[in-house]
mmCIF file of C-alpha atoms and ligand atoms in Angstrom:
data_model
loop_
_atom_site.group_PDB
_atom_site.id
_atom_site.type_symbol
_atom_site.label_atom_id
_atom_site.label_comp_id
_atom_site.label_asym_id
_atom_site.label_seq_id
_atom_site.Cartn_x
_atom_site.Cartn_y
_atom_site.Cartn_z
ATOM 1 C CA MET E 1 -49.723 39.376 -26.084
ATOM 2 C CA ASP E 2 -47.225 40.630 -22.988
ATOM 3 C CA ARG E 3 -47.942 43.559 -21.218
ATOM 4 C CA VAL E 4 -45.228 45.985 -20.715
ATOM 5 C CA LEU E 5 -44.955 49.384 -18.714
ATOM 6 C CA VAL E 6 -42.216 51.972 -20.276
ATOM 7 C CA ALA E 7 -42.202 53.685 -16.973
ATOM 8 C CA LEU E 8 -40.502 56.709 -17.828
ATOM 9 C CA PRO E 9 -41.171 59.167 -21.254
ATOM 10 C CA MET E 10 -39.802 57.786 -24.231
ATOM 11 C CA PHE E 11 -38.846 58.144 -27.833
ATOM 12 C CA ASN E 12 -41.465 57.631 -30.195
ATOM 13 C CA ASP E 13 -39.721 55.470 -32.339
ATOM 14 C CA VAL E 14 -39.030 53.551 -29.616
ATOM 15 C CA LEU E 15 -42.429 52.879 -28.264
ATOM 16 C CA ASP E 16 -43.289 51.761 -31.886
ATOM 17 C CA ARG E 17 -40.449 48.905 -31.890
ATOM 18 C CA LEU E 18 -41.897 47.783 -28.249
ATOM 19 C CA ARG E 19 -45.701 48.134 -29.506
ATOM 20 C CA GLU E 20 -44.131 45.465 -32.807
ATOM 21 C CA HIS E 21 -43.851 43.277 -29.719
ATOM 22 C CA PHE E 22 -46.235 43.963 -26.656
ATOM 23 C CA GLU E 23 -48.399 45.259 -25.544
ATOM 24 C CA VAL E 24 -47.312 49.119 -24.002
ATOM 25 C CA LEU E 25 -48.141 50.721 -21.064
ATOM 26 C CA THR E 26 -46.629 54.582 -21.479
ATOM 27 C CA THR E 27 -45.987 57.482 -18.963
ATOM 28 C CA PRO E 28 -46.728 61.033 -19.548
ATOM 29 C CA ASP E 29 -44.343 63.405 -19.077
ATOM 30 C CA GLY E 30 -44.424 65.816 -15.483
ATOM 31 C CA PRO E 31 -43.840 64.783 -11.816
ATOM 32 C CA PRO E 32 -43.357 61.325 -11.095
ATOM 33 C CA ASP E 33 -45.055 61.945 -7.761
ATOM 34 C CA ALA E 34 -48.760 62.774 -9.790
ATOM 35 C CA LEU E 35 -49.068 59.143 -11.357
ATOM 36 C CA PRO E 36 -50.398 56.069 -9.466
ATOM 37 C CA PRO E 37 -48.028 54.374 -7.245
ATOM 38 C CA LEU E 38 -45.324 52.040 -9.514
ATOM 39 C CA ALA E 39 -46.796 48.811 -8.044
ATOM 40 C CA GLN E 40 -50.430 49.643 -9.490
ATOM 41 C CA ARG E 41 -49.057 50.913 -12.847
ATOM 42 C CA LEU E 42 -47.213 47.506 -13.080
ATOM 43 C CA HIS E 43 -50.272 45.168 -12.551
ATOM 44 C CA GLY E 44 -50.237 42.266 -15.411
ATOM 45 C CA CYS E 45 -46.745 43.942 -16.558
ATOM 46 C CA ALA E 46 -44.311 41.045 -17.564
ATOM 47 C CA GLY E 47 -41.594 43.873 -17.900
ATOM 48 C CA MET E 48 -40.188 47.180 -17.429
ATOM 49 C CA LEU E 49 -38.281 50.006 -19.017
ATOM 50 C CA VAL E 50 -36.477 51.978 -16.336
ATOM 51 C CA ALA E 51 -33.563 54.483 -16.239
ATOM 52 C CA GLY E 52 -31.204 55.820 -13.209
ATOM 53 C CA ALA E 53 -35.192 55.564 -11.488
ATOM 54 C CA PRO E 54 -37.374 54.449 -10.006
ATOM 55 C CA ARG E 55 -35.944 51.645 -7.121
ATOM 56 C CA VAL E 56 -36.663 47.914 -8.004
ATOM 57 C CA ASP E 57 -36.581 46.097 -4.882
ATOM 58 C CA ALA E 58 -37.456 42.803 -2.434
ATOM 59 C CA THR E 59 -41.081 44.871 -2.035
ATOM 60 C CA LEU E 60 -41.934 45.908 -5.844
ATOM 61 C CA LEU E 61 -41.065 42.521 -6.889
ATOM 62 C CA ALA E 62 -43.563 41.566 -4.409
ATOM 63 C CA ALA E 63 -45.752 42.860 -5.321
ATOM 64 C CA CYS E 64 -45.387 42.470 -8.901
ATOM 65 C CA PRO E 65 -45.140 38.637 -9.286
ATOM 66 C CA GLY E 66 -45.745 38.838 -13.132
ATOM 67 C CA LEU E 67 -42.796 40.631 -13.672
ATOM 68 C CA ARG E 68 -39.831 38.933 -15.342
ATOM 69 C CA ALA E 69 -37.841 41.652 -16.897
ATOM 70 C CA VAL E 70 -36.618 44.716 -15.835
ATOM 71 C CA CYS E 71 -34.450 46.786 -18.567
ATOM 72 C CA SER E 72 -32.668 50.021 -18.027
ATOM 73 C CA MET E 73 -31.445 52.567 -20.459
ATOM 74 C CA ALA E 74 -28.998 53.627 -17.297
ATOM 75 C CA VAL E 75 -25.432 52.198 -17.049
ATOM 76 C CA GLY E 76 -25.464 53.199 -13.252
ATOM 77 C CA PHE E 77 -27.990 50.324 -11.701
ATOM 78 C CA ASN E 78 -27.685 50.673 -8.338
ATOM 79 C CA ASN E 79 -31.804 51.873 -8.497
ATOM 80 C CA ILE E 80 -31.723 47.652 -9.188
ATOM 81 C CA ASP E 81 -31.747 45.261 -6.588
ATOM 82 C CA VAL E 82 -30.118 42.851 -8.576
ATOM 83 C CA GLU E 83 -29.702 40.046 -6.444
ATOM 84 C CA ALA E 84 -33.625 40.566 -5.023
ATOM 85 C CA CYS E 85 -34.439 40.353 -8.904
ATOM 86 C CA THR E 86 -32.392 37.462 -9.697
ATOM 87 C CA SER E 87 -34.037 35.270 -6.372
ATOM 88 C CA HIS E 88 -37.548 35.894 -7.838
ATOM 89 C CA GLY E 89 -36.024 34.852 -11.221
ATOM 90 C CA VAL E 90 -36.794 38.595 -13.172
ATOM 91 C CA LEU E 91 -33.866 39.587 -15.754
ATOM 92 C CA VAL E 92 -32.173 43.006 -15.086
ATOM 93 C CA SER E 93 -29.869 44.465 -17.928
ATOM 94 C CA ASN E 94 -28.692 47.705 -18.124
ATOM 95 C CA ALA E 95 -27.076 50.433 -20.866
ATOM 96 C CA PRO E 96 -23.161 49.816 -20.727
ATOM 97 C CA GLY E 97 -21.184 51.103 -23.604
ATOM 98 C CA VAL E 98 -23.144 53.175 -26.058
ATOM 99 C CA LEU E 99 -22.797 56.086 -23.766
ATOM 100 C CA THR E 100 -19.366 56.603 -22.908
ATOM 101 C CA GLU E 101 -17.972 58.505 -24.940
ATOM 102 C CA THR E 102 -21.196 61.396 -24.661
ATOM 103 C CA THR E 103 -20.417 60.670 -21.112
ATOM 104 C CA ALA E 104 -16.551 61.910 -21.310
ATOM 105 C CA ASP E 105 -17.336 64.697 -23.352
ATOM 106 C CA PHE E 106 -19.893 66.025 -20.436
ATOM 107 C CA GLY E 107 -17.112 65.181 -17.624
ATOM 108 C CA PHE E 108 -14.284 66.799 -19.658
ATOM 109 C CA ALA E 109 -16.877 70.096 -20.431
ATOM 110 C CA LEU E 110 -17.687 70.518 -16.799
ATOM 111 C CA MET E 111 -14.240 70.101 -15.368
ATOM 112 C CA MET E 112 -13.816 73.103 -17.831
ATOM 113 C CA ALA E 113 -16.201 75.426 -16.886
ATOM 114 C CA ALA E 114 -15.082 74.870 -13.143
ATOM 115 C CA ALA E 115 -11.546 75.470 -14.352
ATOM 116 C CA ARG E 116 -12.586 78.461 -16.434
ATOM 117 C CA ARG E 117 -14.951 79.767 -14.226
ATOM 118 C CA ILE E 118 -17.332 80.104 -17.839
ATOM 119 C CA CYS E 119 -20.726 79.841 -15.646
ATOM 120 C CA GLU E 120 -19.964 82.188 -13.098
ATOM 121 C CA SER E 121 -18.335 85.118 -15.183
ATOM 122 C CA GLU E 122 -21.605 84.126 -17.698
ATOM 123 C CA HIS E 123 -24.228 85.061 -14.820
ATOM 124 C CA TYR E 124 -21.715 88.267 -13.944
ATOM 125 C CA LEU E 125 -22.219 89.011 -18.285
ATOM 126 C CA ARG E 126 -25.754 88.312 -17.805
ATOM 127 C CA ALA E 127 -26.289 90.636 -14.627
ATOM 128 C CA GLY E 128 -24.587 93.414 -16.436
ATOM 129 C CA ARG E 129 -22.016 93.439 -13.675
ATOM 130 C CA TRP E 130 -19.093 93.921 -16.716
ATOM 131 C CA SER E 131 -17.735 97.130 -16.693
ATOM 132 C CA ASP E 132 -13.979 97.103 -17.514
ATOM 133 C CA TRP E 133 -11.198 94.331 -18.355
ATOM 134 C CA ARG E 134 -8.882 93.193 -15.625
ATOM 135 C CA TYR E 135 -5.927 90.734 -16.034
ATOM 136 C CA ASP E 136 -7.231 88.848 -12.991
ATOM 137 C CA LEU E 137 -11.885 89.285 -14.086
ATOM 138 C CA PHE E 138 -12.574 85.750 -13.584
ATOM 139 C CA ALA E 139 -8.646 84.194 -13.675
ATOM 140 C CA GLY E 140 -8.592 80.407 -13.170
ATOM 141 C CA ALA E 141 -6.855 77.592 -13.778
ATOM 142 C CA ASP E 142 -5.187 75.841 -17.191
ATOM 143 C CA VAL E 143 -6.588 72.732 -17.950
ATOM 144 C CA HIS E 144 -3.932 71.891 -20.594
ATOM 145 C CA GLY E 145 -0.871 70.597 -18.985
ATOM 146 C CA SER E 146 -2.520 70.155 -15.173
ATOM 147 C CA THR E 147 -2.730 66.637 -13.779
ATOM 148 C CA LEU E 148 -5.820 65.011 -14.284
ATOM 149 C CA GLY E 149 -7.013 63.183 -11.365
ATOM 150 C CA VAL E 150 -9.056 60.145 -12.332
ATOM 151 C CA LEU E 151 -11.307 58.096 -9.658
ATOM 152 C CA GLY E 152 -12.751 55.054 -11.359
ATOM 153 C CA MET E 153 -11.175 53.654 -13.710
ATOM 154 C CA GLY E 154 -14.023 52.190 -16.214
ATOM 155 C CA ARG E 155 -15.185 52.648 -19.345
ATOM 156 C CA ILE E 156 -16.342 56.537 -19.187
ATOM 157 C CA GLY E 157 -12.738 57.250 -17.220
ATOM 158 C CA GLN E 158 -10.515 55.767 -19.238
ATOM 159 C CA ALA E 159 -12.879 57.868 -22.310
ATOM 160 C CA ILE E 160 -12.136 61.324 -19.678
ATOM 161 C CA ALA E 161 -8.209 59.814 -19.544
ATOM 162 C CA ARG E 162 -7.559 59.797 -23.171
ATOM 163 C CA ARG E 163 -8.990 63.220 -23.525
ATOM 164 C CA GLY E 164 -7.167 64.698 -21.395
ATOM 165 C CA ALA E 165 -3.685 63.035 -22.293
ATOM 166 C CA LEU E 166 -4.326 63.129 -26.052
ATOM 167 C CA GLY E 167 -5.968 66.393 -26.177
ATOM 168 C CA PHE E 168 -4.679 68.307 -23.927
ATOM 169 C CA GLY E 169 -1.618 67.266 -22.435
ATOM 170 C CA MET E 170 -2.248 66.010 -19.398
ATOM 171 C CA ARG E 171 -0.450 64.187 -16.898
ATOM 172 C CA VAL E 172 -3.113 61.891 -15.680
ATOM 173 C CA ILE E 173 -2.832 59.646 -12.638
ATOM 174 C CA TYR E 174 -5.809 57.523 -11.514
ATOM 175 C CA HIS E 175 -7.247 55.637 -8.070
ATOM 176 C CA ASN E 176 -9.337 52.221 -9.330
ATOM 177 C CA ARG E 177 -10.178 48.954 -6.738
ATOM 178 C CA SER E 178 -8.402 47.148 -9.294
ATOM 179 C CA ARG E 179 -5.083 48.441 -11.792
ATOM 180 C CA LEU E 180 -5.281 48.860 -15.388
ATOM 181 C CA GLU E 181 -3.386 46.245 -17.202
ATOM 182 C CA PRO E 182 0.167 48.149 -17.669
ATOM 183 C CA ALA E 183 -0.519 48.202 -21.915
ATOM 184 C CA VAL E 184 -3.926 50.165 -21.414
ATOM 185 C CA GLU E 185 -1.930 52.226 -18.499
ATOM 186 C CA GLN E 186 0.827 52.558 -21.615
ATOM 187 C CA ALA E 187 -1.719 53.553 -24.383
ATOM 188 C CA LEU E 188 -3.520 55.789 -22.122
ATOM 189 C CA GLY E 189 -0.784 57.245 -20.417
ATOM 190 C CA ALA E 190 -2.135 56.983 -17.186
ATOM 191 C CA ARG E 191 -0.284 56.272 -13.701
ATOM 192 C CA TRP E 192 -2.010 54.016 -10.953
ATOM 193 C CA VAL E 193 -1.836 55.580 -7.102
ATOM 194 C CA THR E 194 -2.895 55.185 -4.277
ATOM 195 C CA LYS E 195 -6.525 57.588 -3.305
ATOM 196 C CA GLU E 196 -4.175 60.193 -0.805
ATOM 197 C CA GLU E 197 -1.758 60.300 -3.308
ATOM 198 C CA LEU E 198 -4.478 61.675 -6.235
ATOM 199 C CA LEU E 199 -6.066 63.944 -4.017
ATOM 200 C CA ARG E 200 -3.198 65.989 -3.233
ATOM 201 C CA HIS E 201 -1.082 65.813 -6.641
ATOM 202 C CA CYS E 202 -4.144 66.580 -9.215
ATOM 203 C CA ASP E 203 -5.462 69.578 -10.340
ATOM 204 C CA HIS E 204 -8.081 68.383 -11.966
ATOM 205 C CA LEU E 205 -10.554 65.664 -10.025
ATOM 206 C CA VAL E 206 -13.063 63.819 -11.589
ATOM 207 C CA ILE E 207 -15.018 61.319 -10.527
ATOM 208 C CA VAL E 208 -16.373 58.452 -11.968
ATOM 209 C CA VAL E 209 -17.273 55.288 -10.103
ATOM 210 C CA PRO E 210 -20.569 53.788 -9.250
ATOM 211 C CA TYR E 211 -22.182 54.202 -6.364
ATOM 212 C CA SER E 212 -22.578 51.217 -4.400
ATOM 213 C CA ALA E 213 -22.312 50.609 0.049
ATOM 214 C CA GLN E 214 -18.560 50.748 -0.592
ATOM 215 C CA SER E 215 -18.695 54.193 -2.489
ATOM 216 C CA HIS E 216 -21.267 56.321 -0.369
ATOM 217 C CA HIS E 217 -19.238 59.188 0.734
ATOM 218 C CA LEU E 218 -16.069 58.458 -0.858
ATOM 219 C CA VAL E 219 -14.948 62.388 -1.323
ATOM 220 C CA GLY E 220 -15.955 63.961 2.320
ATOM 221 C CA ALA E 221 -14.351 66.515 4.756
ATOM 222 C CA ALA E 222 -11.259 64.219 5.005
ATOM 223 C CA GLU E 223 -10.220 63.737 0.964
ATOM 224 C CA LEU E 224 -11.412 67.032 -0.267
ATOM 225 C CA ALA E 225 -9.073 68.275 3.180
ATOM 226 C CA LEU E 226 -6.064 66.655 1.054
ATOM 227 C CA MET E 227 -6.285 68.353 -2.080
ATOM 228 C CA LYS E 228 -4.798 71.420 -3.390
ATOM 229 C CA PRO E 229 -6.648 74.890 -2.815
ATOM 230 C CA THR E 230 -6.539 75.488 -6.535
ATOM 231 C CA ALA E 231 -7.670 72.356 -7.448
ATOM 232 C CA THR E 232 -11.402 71.272 -9.117
ATOM 233 C CA LEU E 233 -13.740 68.776 -8.234
ATOM 234 C CA THR E 234 -15.810 67.479 -11.379
ATOM 235 C CA ASN E 235 -18.809 64.518 -10.489
ATOM 236 C CA VAL E 236 -20.337 62.628 -13.112
ATOM 237 C CA ALA E 237 -20.884 59.379 -11.155
ATOM 238 C CA ARG E 238 -23.471 59.256 -8.924
ATOM 239 C CA GLY E 239 -25.313 61.651 -5.825
ATOM 240 C CA GLY E 240 -23.690 59.979 -2.596
ATOM 241 C CA VAL E 241 -20.688 59.300 -3.702
ATOM 242 C CA VAL E 242 -19.396 63.221 -2.678
ATOM 243 C CA ASP E 243 -20.221 64.629 0.417
ATOM 244 C CA ASP E 244 -22.456 67.160 -0.962
ATOM 245 C CA ALA E 245 -22.664 69.320 2.235
ATOM 246 C CA ALA E 246 -19.137 69.382 3.112
ATOM 247 C CA LEU E 247 -18.046 69.986 -0.585
ATOM 248 C CA ALA E 248 -20.580 73.087 -0.622
ATOM 249 C CA GLU E 249 -18.149 73.879 2.598
ATOM 250 C CA ALA E 250 -15.218 74.067 1.389
ATOM 251 C CA LEU E 251 -16.204 75.686 -1.942
ATOM 252 C CA ARG E 252 -17.046 78.089 0.441
ATOM 253 C CA GLU E 253 -13.833 78.315 2.519
ATOM 254 C CA ARG E 254 -12.435 78.244 -0.913
ATOM 255 C CA ARG E 255 -10.515 75.169 0.151
ATOM 256 C CA ILE E 256 -11.246 74.023 -3.050
ATOM 257 C CA ALA E 257 -11.064 76.554 -6.170
ATOM 258 C CA ALA E 258 -14.244 75.117 -8.125
ATOM 259 C CA ALA E 259 -16.837 71.662 -8.713
ATOM 260 C CA GLY E 260 -18.829 70.897 -11.526
ATOM 261 C CA LEU E 261 -21.920 68.741 -10.534
ATOM 262 C CA ASP E 262 -24.047 66.579 -12.691
ATOM 263 C CA VAL E 263 -24.941 64.185 -10.025
ATOM 264 C CA PHE E 264 -26.950 64.794 -5.872
ATOM 265 C CA GLU E 265 -27.353 62.945 -3.369
ATOM 266 C CA GLY E 266 -31.244 62.796 -3.092
ATOM 267 C CA GLU E 267 -31.529 64.262 -6.690
ATOM 268 C CA PRO E 268 -33.683 66.206 -8.457
ATOM 269 C CA ALA E 269 -33.136 68.156 -4.641
ATOM 270 C CA VAL E 270 -29.819 69.756 -4.900
ATOM 271 C CA HIS E 271 -28.369 70.251 -1.043
ATOM 272 C CA PRO E 272 -29.331 74.027 -0.380
ATOM 273 C CA ALA E 273 -25.428 75.018 0.365
ATOM 274 C CA LEU E 274 -24.638 74.076 -3.177
ATOM 275 C CA LEU E 275 -27.000 76.568 -4.403
ATOM 276 C CA THR E 276 -25.562 79.737 -2.551
ATOM 277 C CA VAL E 277 -21.964 78.884 -3.438
ATOM 278 C CA PRO E 278 -20.757 80.946 -6.654
ATOM 279 C CA ASN E 279 -17.611 79.175 -7.526
ATOM 280 C CA VAL E 280 -19.910 75.314 -8.559
ATOM 281 C CA VAL E 281 -21.151 74.182 -11.870
ATOM 282 C CA LEU E 282 -24.479 72.645 -11.749
ATOM 283 C CA THR E 283 -26.189 70.138 -13.779
ATOM 284 C CA PRO E 284 -29.457 68.581 -13.667
ATOM 285 C CA HIS E 285 -27.700 64.655 -14.669
ATOM 286 C CA ILE E 286 -27.322 65.479 -17.942
ATOM 287 C CA ALA E 287 -23.820 64.179 -18.801
ATOM 288 C CA SER E 288 -25.131 61.502 -21.237
ATOM 289 C CA ALA E 289 -28.009 63.494 -22.692
ATOM 290 C CA SER E 290 -26.842 64.227 -26.705
ATOM 291 C CA LEU E 291 -30.330 62.923 -28.511
ATOM 292 C CA PRO E 292 -28.221 59.971 -30.546
ATOM 293 C CA THR E 293 -26.942 58.653 -27.407
ATOM 294 C CA ARG E 294 -30.527 58.698 -25.670
ATOM 295 C CA ARG E 295 -32.101 57.071 -28.681
ATOM 296 C CA ALA E 296 -29.148 54.242 -28.529
ATOM 297 C CA MET E 297 -29.867 53.900 -24.567
ATOM 298 C CA ALA E 298 -33.419 53.908 -25.164
ATOM 299 C CA ASN E 299 -32.539 51.462 -27.975
ATOM 300 C CA LEU E 300 -30.202 48.788 -26.057
ATOM 301 C CA ALA E 301 -33.148 48.613 -23.144
ATOM 302 C CA ALA E 302 -35.534 47.940 -25.960
ATOM 303 C CA ASP E 303 -33.637 45.245 -27.345
ATOM 304 C CA ASN E 304 -33.243 44.111 -23.270
ATOM 305 C CA LEU E 305 -37.275 43.626 -23.081
ATOM 306 C CA ILE E 306 -37.290 42.669 -26.549
ATOM 307 C CA ALA E 307 -35.209 39.535 -26.208
ATOM 308 C CA ALA E 308 -35.551 38.844 -22.323
ATOM 309 C CA LEU E 309 -39.365 38.329 -22.957
ATOM 310 C CA GLY E 310 -38.567 36.111 -25.228
ATOM 311 C CA ARG E 311 -39.267 37.648 -28.929
ATOM 312 C CA GLY E 312 -37.276 39.198 -32.249
ATOM 313 C CA ALA E 313 -34.011 37.871 -33.282
ATOM 314 C CA HIS E 314 -31.719 37.243 -29.932
ATOM 315 C CA ALA E 315 -34.976 35.740 -28.348
ATOM 316 C CA GLY E 316 -34.023 34.558 -24.718
ATOM 317 C CA ARG E 317 -30.487 36.077 -25.320
ATOM 318 C CA PRO E 318 -30.405 39.922 -24.084
ATOM 319 C CA PRO E 319 -27.500 41.386 -25.149
ATOM 320 C CA THR E 320 -25.923 42.958 -21.704
ATOM 321 C CA ALA E 321 -28.085 41.060 -19.219
ATOM 322 C CA LEU E 322 -26.732 41.360 -15.872
ATOM 323 C CA ASN E 323 -27.865 38.311 -14.109
ATOM 324 C CA PRO E 324 -28.223 36.157 -17.102
ATOM 325 C CA GLN E 325 -28.188 32.824 -15.322
ATOM 326 C CA VAL E 326 -32.285 33.720 -14.435
ATOM 327 C CA LEU E 327 -32.684 33.095 -18.134
ATOM 328 C CA ALA E 328 -31.083 29.619 -18.426
ATOM 329 C CA PRO E 329 -32.520 26.415 -19.068
ATOM 330 C CA PRO E 330 -33.532 24.362 -16.371
HETATM 331 C C1 8YV G 1 -28.953 58.293 -17.076
HETATM 332 C C2 8YV G 1 -26.890 57.645 -16.018
HETATM 333 O O1 8YV G 1 -28.744 59.499 -18.036
HETATM 334 O O2 8YV G 1 -26.848 56.115 -17.768
HETATM 335 C C3 8YV G 1 -25.964 56.412 -16.153
HETATM 336 O O3 8YV G 1 -26.218 55.830 -15.506
HETATM 337 O O4 8YV G 1 -26.358 58.122 -15.184
HETATM 338 C C4 8YV G 1 -27.310 58.285 -16.953
HETATM 339 O O5 8YV G 1 -26.900 58.160 -18.142
HETATM 340 C C5 8YV G 1 -29.586 58.489 -15.563
HETATM 341 O O6 8YV G 1 -29.144 57.445 -14.924
HETATM 342 C C6 8YV G 1 -30.494 58.570 -16.145
HETATM 343 O O7 8YV G 1 -31.139 58.363 -15.060
#
């Protein structure tokens, strides 16, 4: 029986599904650095179930020659060197689709929390500082009827655009390397603009681009300088797409009004300057964290692992493989 490592704490029912096919090594809750090194834990394993961490690279693959599949329950796979996996004959899968709507809900919620100063005002109330009503007490920016700027227009970007256009009467502009089909643009009520136009004209910028060398610091000091002083920025994509130090500075100097961040450069560490500015809502990478969605993500990763290692009804045909060519018959 193949042995697999589930490299993160996991739903018991998903572990039970995997146990029908494999000997399963599990991961207890707790800090990852309290565990033995990953290569050691992977000893004798044919497959591994991961999420946005750990890093899977050529060094790890060279240390684990028996590994044949790495299946992630995240949609973003910047922690996995897919090219190195392909050259080692290791199948890689991610988990697209199942988290789109939940992540879009959260992106919208973060944007609204930043615009309407929900967390900042809650801290004020909890601190016992609320003594009277004032016309401008935590007065923020309107969301309805304003201009939503979506940077990155994949599945999640489109789901956010739909919420803005249909639910909140927003004008939607977007920037993406490739334009959507005109019919899709029309259905979303979204207009493609250059990145510069996007930054200059949006009232609320929501960032939903995958992380890569090309998207590193896609929004830094120069880009923030183009934004309106009343604008908000929300990042539910990946840490590193935004230059967190430059953002903290822009927030501190009120060069933009507010931000909502679910992802951070070097997370779980957070840039210390972000912790000291009041006009930012900070959450610990939970945009996909509804229980039904997290279960769907885990089950999709399990489906991929079972199929990639030649088991179950879809043996040899993992549903969301990123490099299915490694399983192609010779
Ligand atoms: C995960 C995500 O929670 O799917 C993704 O790409 O960012 C989140 O849904 C995260 O990757 C877990 O590490």
